[in-house]
CSV table of C-alpha atoms in Angstrom, one decimal:
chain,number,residue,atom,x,y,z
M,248,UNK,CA,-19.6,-38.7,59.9
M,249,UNK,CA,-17.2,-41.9,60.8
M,250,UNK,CA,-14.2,-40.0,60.9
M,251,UNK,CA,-12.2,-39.9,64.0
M,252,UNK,CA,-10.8,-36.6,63.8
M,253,UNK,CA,-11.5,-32.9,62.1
M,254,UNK,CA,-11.0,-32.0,59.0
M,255,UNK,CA,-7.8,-30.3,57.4
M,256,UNK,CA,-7.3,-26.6,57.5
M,257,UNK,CA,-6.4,-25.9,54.3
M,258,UNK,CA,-9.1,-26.4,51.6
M,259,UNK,CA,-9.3,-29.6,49.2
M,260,UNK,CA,-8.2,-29.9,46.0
M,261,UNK,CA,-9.5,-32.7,44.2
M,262,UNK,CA,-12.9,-34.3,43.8
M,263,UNK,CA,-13.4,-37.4,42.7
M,264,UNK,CA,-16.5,-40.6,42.3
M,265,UNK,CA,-16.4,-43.8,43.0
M,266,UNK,CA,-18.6,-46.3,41.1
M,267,UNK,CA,-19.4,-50.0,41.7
M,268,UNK,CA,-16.9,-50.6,44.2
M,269,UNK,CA,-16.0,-54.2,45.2
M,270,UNK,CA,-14.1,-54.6,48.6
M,271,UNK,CA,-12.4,-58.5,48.5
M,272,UNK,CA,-9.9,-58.8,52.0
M,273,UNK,CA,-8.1,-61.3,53.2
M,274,UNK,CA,-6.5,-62.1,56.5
M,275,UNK,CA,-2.6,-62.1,56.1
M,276,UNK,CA,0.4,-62.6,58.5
M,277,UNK,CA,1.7,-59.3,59.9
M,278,UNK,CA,5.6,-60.5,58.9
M,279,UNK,CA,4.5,-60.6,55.0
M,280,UNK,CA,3.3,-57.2,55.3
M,281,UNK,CA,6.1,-56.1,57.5
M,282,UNK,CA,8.1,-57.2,54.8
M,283,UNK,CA,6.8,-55.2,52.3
M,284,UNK,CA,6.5,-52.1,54.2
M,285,UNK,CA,8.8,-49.3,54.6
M,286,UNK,CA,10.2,-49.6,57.9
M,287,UNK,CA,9.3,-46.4,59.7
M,288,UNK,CA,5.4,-47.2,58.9
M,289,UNK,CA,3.4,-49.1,61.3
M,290,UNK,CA,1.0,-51.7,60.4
M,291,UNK,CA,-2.5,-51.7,61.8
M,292,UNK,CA,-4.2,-55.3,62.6
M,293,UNK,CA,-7.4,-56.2,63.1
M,294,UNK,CA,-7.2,-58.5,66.7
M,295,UNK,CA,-3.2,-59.2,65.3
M,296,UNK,CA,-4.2,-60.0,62.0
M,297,UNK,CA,-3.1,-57.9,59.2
M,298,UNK,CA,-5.2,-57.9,56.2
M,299,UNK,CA,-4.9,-57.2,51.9
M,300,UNK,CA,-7.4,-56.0,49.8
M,301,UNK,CA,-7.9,-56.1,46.4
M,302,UNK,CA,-10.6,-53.3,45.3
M,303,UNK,CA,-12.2,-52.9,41.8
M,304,UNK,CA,-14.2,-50.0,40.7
M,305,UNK,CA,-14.6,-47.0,38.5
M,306,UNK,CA,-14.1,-43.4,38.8
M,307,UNK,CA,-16.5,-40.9,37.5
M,308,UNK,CA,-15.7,-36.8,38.3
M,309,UNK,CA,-12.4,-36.9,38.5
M,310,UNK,CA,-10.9,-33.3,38.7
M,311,UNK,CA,-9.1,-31.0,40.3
M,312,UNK,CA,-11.0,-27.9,42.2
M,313,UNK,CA,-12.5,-25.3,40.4
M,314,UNK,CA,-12.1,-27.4,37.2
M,315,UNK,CA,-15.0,-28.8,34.9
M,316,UNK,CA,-14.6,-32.5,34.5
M,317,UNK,CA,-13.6,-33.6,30.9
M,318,UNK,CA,-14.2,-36.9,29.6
M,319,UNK,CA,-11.0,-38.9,29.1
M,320,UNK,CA,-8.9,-37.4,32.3
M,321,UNK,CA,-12.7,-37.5,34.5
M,322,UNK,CA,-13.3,-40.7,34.0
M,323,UNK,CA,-11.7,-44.0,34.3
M,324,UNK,CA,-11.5,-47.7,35.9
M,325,UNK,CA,-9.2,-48.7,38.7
M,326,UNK,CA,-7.8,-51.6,41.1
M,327,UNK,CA,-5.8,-51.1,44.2
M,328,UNK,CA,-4.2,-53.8,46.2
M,329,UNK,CA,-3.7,-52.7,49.5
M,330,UNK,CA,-3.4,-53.0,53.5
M,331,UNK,CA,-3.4,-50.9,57.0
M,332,UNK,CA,-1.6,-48.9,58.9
M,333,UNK,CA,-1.9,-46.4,61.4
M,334,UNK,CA,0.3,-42.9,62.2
M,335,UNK,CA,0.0,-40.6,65.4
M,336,UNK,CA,-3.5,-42.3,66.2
M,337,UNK,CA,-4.8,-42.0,62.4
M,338,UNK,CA,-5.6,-44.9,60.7
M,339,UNK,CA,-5.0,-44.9,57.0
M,340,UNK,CA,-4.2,-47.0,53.6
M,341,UNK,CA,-1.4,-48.1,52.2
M,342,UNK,CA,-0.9,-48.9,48.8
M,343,UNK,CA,1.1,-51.5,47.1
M,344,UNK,CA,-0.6,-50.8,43.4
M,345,UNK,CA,-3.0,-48.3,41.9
M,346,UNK,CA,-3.9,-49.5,38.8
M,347,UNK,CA,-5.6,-47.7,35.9
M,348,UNK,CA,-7.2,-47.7,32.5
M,349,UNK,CA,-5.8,-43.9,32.2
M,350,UNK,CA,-2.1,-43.4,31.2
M,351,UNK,CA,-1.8,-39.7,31.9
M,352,UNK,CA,-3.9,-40.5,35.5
M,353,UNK,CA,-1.3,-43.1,36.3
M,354,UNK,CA,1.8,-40.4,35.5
M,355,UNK,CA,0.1,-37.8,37.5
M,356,UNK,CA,-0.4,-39.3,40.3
M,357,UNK,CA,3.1,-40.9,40.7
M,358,UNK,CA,4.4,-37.1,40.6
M,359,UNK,CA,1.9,-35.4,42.5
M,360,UNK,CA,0.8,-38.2,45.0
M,361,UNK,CA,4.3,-40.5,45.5
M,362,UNK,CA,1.6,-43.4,44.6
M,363,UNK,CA,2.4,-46.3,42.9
M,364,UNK,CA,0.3,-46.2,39.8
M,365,UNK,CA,0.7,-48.6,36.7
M,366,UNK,CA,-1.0,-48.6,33.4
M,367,UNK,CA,-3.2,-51.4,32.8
M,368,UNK,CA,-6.1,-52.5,30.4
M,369,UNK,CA,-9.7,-52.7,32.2
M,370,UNK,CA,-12.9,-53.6,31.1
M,371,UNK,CA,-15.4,-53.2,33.0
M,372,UNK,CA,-19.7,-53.8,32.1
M,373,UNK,CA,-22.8,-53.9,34.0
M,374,UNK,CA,-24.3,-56.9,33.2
M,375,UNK,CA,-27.6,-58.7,34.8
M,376,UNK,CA,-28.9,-58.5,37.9
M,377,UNK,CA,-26.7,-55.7,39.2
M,378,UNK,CA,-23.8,-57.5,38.6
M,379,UNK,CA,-20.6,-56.0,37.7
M,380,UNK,CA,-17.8,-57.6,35.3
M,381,UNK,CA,-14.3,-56.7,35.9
M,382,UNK,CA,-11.4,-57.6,34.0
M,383,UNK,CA,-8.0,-55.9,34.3
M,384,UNK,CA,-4.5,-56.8,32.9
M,385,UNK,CA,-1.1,-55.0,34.1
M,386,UNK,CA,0.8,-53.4,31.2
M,387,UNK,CA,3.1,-51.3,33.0
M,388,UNK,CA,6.6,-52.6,32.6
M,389,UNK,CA,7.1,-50.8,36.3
M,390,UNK,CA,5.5,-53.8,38.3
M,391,UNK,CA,5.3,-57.8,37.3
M,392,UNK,CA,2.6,-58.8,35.3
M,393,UNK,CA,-0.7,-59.4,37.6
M,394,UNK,CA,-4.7,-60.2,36.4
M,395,UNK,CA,-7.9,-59.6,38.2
M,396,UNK,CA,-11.2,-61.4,36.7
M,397,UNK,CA,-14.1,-61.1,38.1
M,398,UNK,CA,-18.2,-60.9,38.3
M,399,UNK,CA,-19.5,-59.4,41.8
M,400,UNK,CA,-23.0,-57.9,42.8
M,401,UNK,CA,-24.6,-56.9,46.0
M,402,UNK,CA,-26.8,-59.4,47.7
M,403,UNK,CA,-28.1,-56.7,50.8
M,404,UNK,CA,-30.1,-53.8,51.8
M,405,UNK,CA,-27.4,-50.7,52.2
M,406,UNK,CA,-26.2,-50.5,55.6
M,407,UNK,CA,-23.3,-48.4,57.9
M,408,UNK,CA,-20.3,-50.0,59.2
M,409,UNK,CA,-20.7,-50.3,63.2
M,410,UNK,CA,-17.2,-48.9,65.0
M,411,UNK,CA,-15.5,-51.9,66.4
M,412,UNK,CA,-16.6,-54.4,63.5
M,413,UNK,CA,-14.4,-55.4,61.2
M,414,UNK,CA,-16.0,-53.8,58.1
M,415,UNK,CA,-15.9,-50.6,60.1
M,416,UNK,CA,-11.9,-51.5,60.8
M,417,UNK,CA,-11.6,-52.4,56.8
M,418,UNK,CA,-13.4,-49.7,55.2
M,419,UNK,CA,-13.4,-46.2,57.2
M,420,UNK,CA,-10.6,-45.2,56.5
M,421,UNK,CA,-9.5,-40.9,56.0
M,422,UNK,CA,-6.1,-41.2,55.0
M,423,UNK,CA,-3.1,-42.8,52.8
M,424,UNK,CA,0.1,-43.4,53.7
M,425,UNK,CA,3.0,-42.8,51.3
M,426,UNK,CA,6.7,-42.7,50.6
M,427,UNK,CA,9.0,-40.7,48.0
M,428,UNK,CA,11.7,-41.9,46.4
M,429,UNK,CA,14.0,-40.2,49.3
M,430,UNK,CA,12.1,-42.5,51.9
M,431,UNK,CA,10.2,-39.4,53.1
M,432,UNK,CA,6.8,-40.5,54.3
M,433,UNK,CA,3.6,-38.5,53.6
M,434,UNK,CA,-0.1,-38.7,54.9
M,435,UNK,CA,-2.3,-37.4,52.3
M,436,UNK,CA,-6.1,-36.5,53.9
M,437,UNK,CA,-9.4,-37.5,52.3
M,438,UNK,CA,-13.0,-37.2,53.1
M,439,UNK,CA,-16.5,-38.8,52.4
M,440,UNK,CA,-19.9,-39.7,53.9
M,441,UNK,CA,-19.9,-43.1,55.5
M,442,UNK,CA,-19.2,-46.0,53.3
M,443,UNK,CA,-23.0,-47.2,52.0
M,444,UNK,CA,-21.7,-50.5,52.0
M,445,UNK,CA,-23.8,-53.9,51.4
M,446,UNK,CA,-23.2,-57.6,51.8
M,447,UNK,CA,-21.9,-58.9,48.3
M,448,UNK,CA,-21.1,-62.1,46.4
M,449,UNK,CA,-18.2,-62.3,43.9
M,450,UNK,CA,-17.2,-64.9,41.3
M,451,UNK,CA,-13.1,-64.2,41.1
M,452,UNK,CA,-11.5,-66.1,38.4
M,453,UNK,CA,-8.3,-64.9,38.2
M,454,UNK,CA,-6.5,-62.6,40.6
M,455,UNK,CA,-2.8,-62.3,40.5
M,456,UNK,CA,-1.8,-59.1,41.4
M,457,UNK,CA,-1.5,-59.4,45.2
M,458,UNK,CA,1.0,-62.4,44.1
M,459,UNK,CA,3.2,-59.8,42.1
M,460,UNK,CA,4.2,-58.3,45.3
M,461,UNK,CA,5.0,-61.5,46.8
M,462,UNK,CA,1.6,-61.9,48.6
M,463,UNK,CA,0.2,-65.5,48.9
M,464,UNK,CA,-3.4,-64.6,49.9
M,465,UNK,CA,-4.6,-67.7,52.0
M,466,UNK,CA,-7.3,-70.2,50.6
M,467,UNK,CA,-10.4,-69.2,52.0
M,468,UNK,CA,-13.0,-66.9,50.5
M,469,UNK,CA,-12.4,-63.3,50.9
M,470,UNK,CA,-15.0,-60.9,52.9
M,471,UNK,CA,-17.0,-58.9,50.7
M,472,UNK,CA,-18.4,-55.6,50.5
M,473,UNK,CA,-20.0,-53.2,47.4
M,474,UNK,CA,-20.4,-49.9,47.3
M,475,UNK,CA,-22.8,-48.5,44.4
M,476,UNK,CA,-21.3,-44.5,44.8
M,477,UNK,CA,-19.4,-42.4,46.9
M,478,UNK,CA,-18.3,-39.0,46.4
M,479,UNK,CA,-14.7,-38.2,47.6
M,480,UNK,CA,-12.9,-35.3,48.6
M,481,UNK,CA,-8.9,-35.1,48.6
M,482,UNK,CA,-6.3,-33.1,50.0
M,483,UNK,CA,-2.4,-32.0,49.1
M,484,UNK,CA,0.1,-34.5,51.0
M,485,UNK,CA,1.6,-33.3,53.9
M,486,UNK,CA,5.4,-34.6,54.9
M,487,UNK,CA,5.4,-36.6,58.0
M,488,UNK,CA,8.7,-35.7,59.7
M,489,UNK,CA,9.4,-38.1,62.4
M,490,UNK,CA,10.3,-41.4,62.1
M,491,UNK,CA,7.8,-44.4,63.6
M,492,UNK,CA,8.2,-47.8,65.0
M,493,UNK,CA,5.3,-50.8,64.8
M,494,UNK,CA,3.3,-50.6,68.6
């Protein structure tokens, strides 16, 4: 296991799979992040770079425990834009958008998880070659509009992130960080086998929705990952209590 430390006491209580997962990052300044940031969270940096990623994919087994999965809530697309941070020596996620082809997903998890989810139409196909096509289009009137168009496929054997790379620094990853509309910050605990990442290639056409949050991604090409499956585990949020500075 890559995580750096134990498990949560209290048991899990949502499973979840993730399908076909495309990781696309880009280095950005830490004062656009810090910007966007509640205060009180501080942002991890990779050698004092922060970085955004936009991440395609599609969830299979979604359900609470104890619960058989049923087709329409189990199953679903999704797109996060997001970047790093780190609490008490835990290194986490933080979300600008959660995206989803699921409208009572999206409304869930804004109650239950203080995440900011919005309704958007996805299409998503395997296509040749092990390539997937992804094509999502905000509809949620609760964020500006943003697009994400894409064809990506894996171009390498399956490998491990090594602890100190970047992909390592990117990718495992146990937590999110959250806040409530009372500014109250949460940690909310996940687990997972080691990411069984390979080396990808992407064709992105269109991809607005970093921009709807006032993030001008710079123009280079982004580092790429896929992921064909991983099975996740997820825990109840726990308030945070103290307050935090950046350092």
């Amino acid at each position: 296991m890559s995580r750096s430390w134990p498990l949560p006491a209290k048991p899990w209580i949502m499973h979840q799979v993730w399908n076909d997962l495309l990781f696309a990052h880009w280095p950005v300044p830490v004062e656009i992040i810090r910007n966007l940031l509640p205060s009180s969270i501080p942002i991890d940096t990779f050698e004092g770079t922060a970085w955004v990623g936009v991440v395609p994919f599609h969830m299979t087994g979604v359900t609470p425990r104890g619960i058989p999965a049923l087709p329409y809530f189990s199953s679903f697309p999704e797109i996060n834009v997001r970047t790093y941070v780190t609490i008490h020596g835990k290194p986490g996620v933080y979300f600008f958008s959660l995206d989803a082809h699921n409208k009572f997903a999206v409304e869930a998890a804004r109650t239950l998880f203080h995440l900011p989810y919005f309704y958007t139409h996805i299409e998503v196909k395997q296509t040749s070659n092990h390539t997937t096509f992804y094509h999502s289009v905000r509809q949620d009137p609760r964020a500006r509009q943003g697009e994400f168009l894409a064809e990506y496929r894996p171009i390498s054997p399956i490998r491990h992130a090594v602890a100190g790379t970047l992909e390592y620094w990117l990718t495992e990853r146990y937590c999110l960080y959250c806040q409530d509309r009372r500014g109250r910050i949460y940690r909310g605990e996940i687990d997972h086998e080691p990411w069984p990442l390979q080396s990808a290639e992407a064709e992105i056409s269109m991809n607005t929705l970093p921009a709807s949050f006032g993030i001008k991604l710079p123009e280079q090409l982004p580092v790429l990952h896929f992921a064909k499956q991983l099975k996740v585990k997820i825990w109840a949020l726990e308030k945070l209590n103290e307050q935090f500075r950046d350092g």
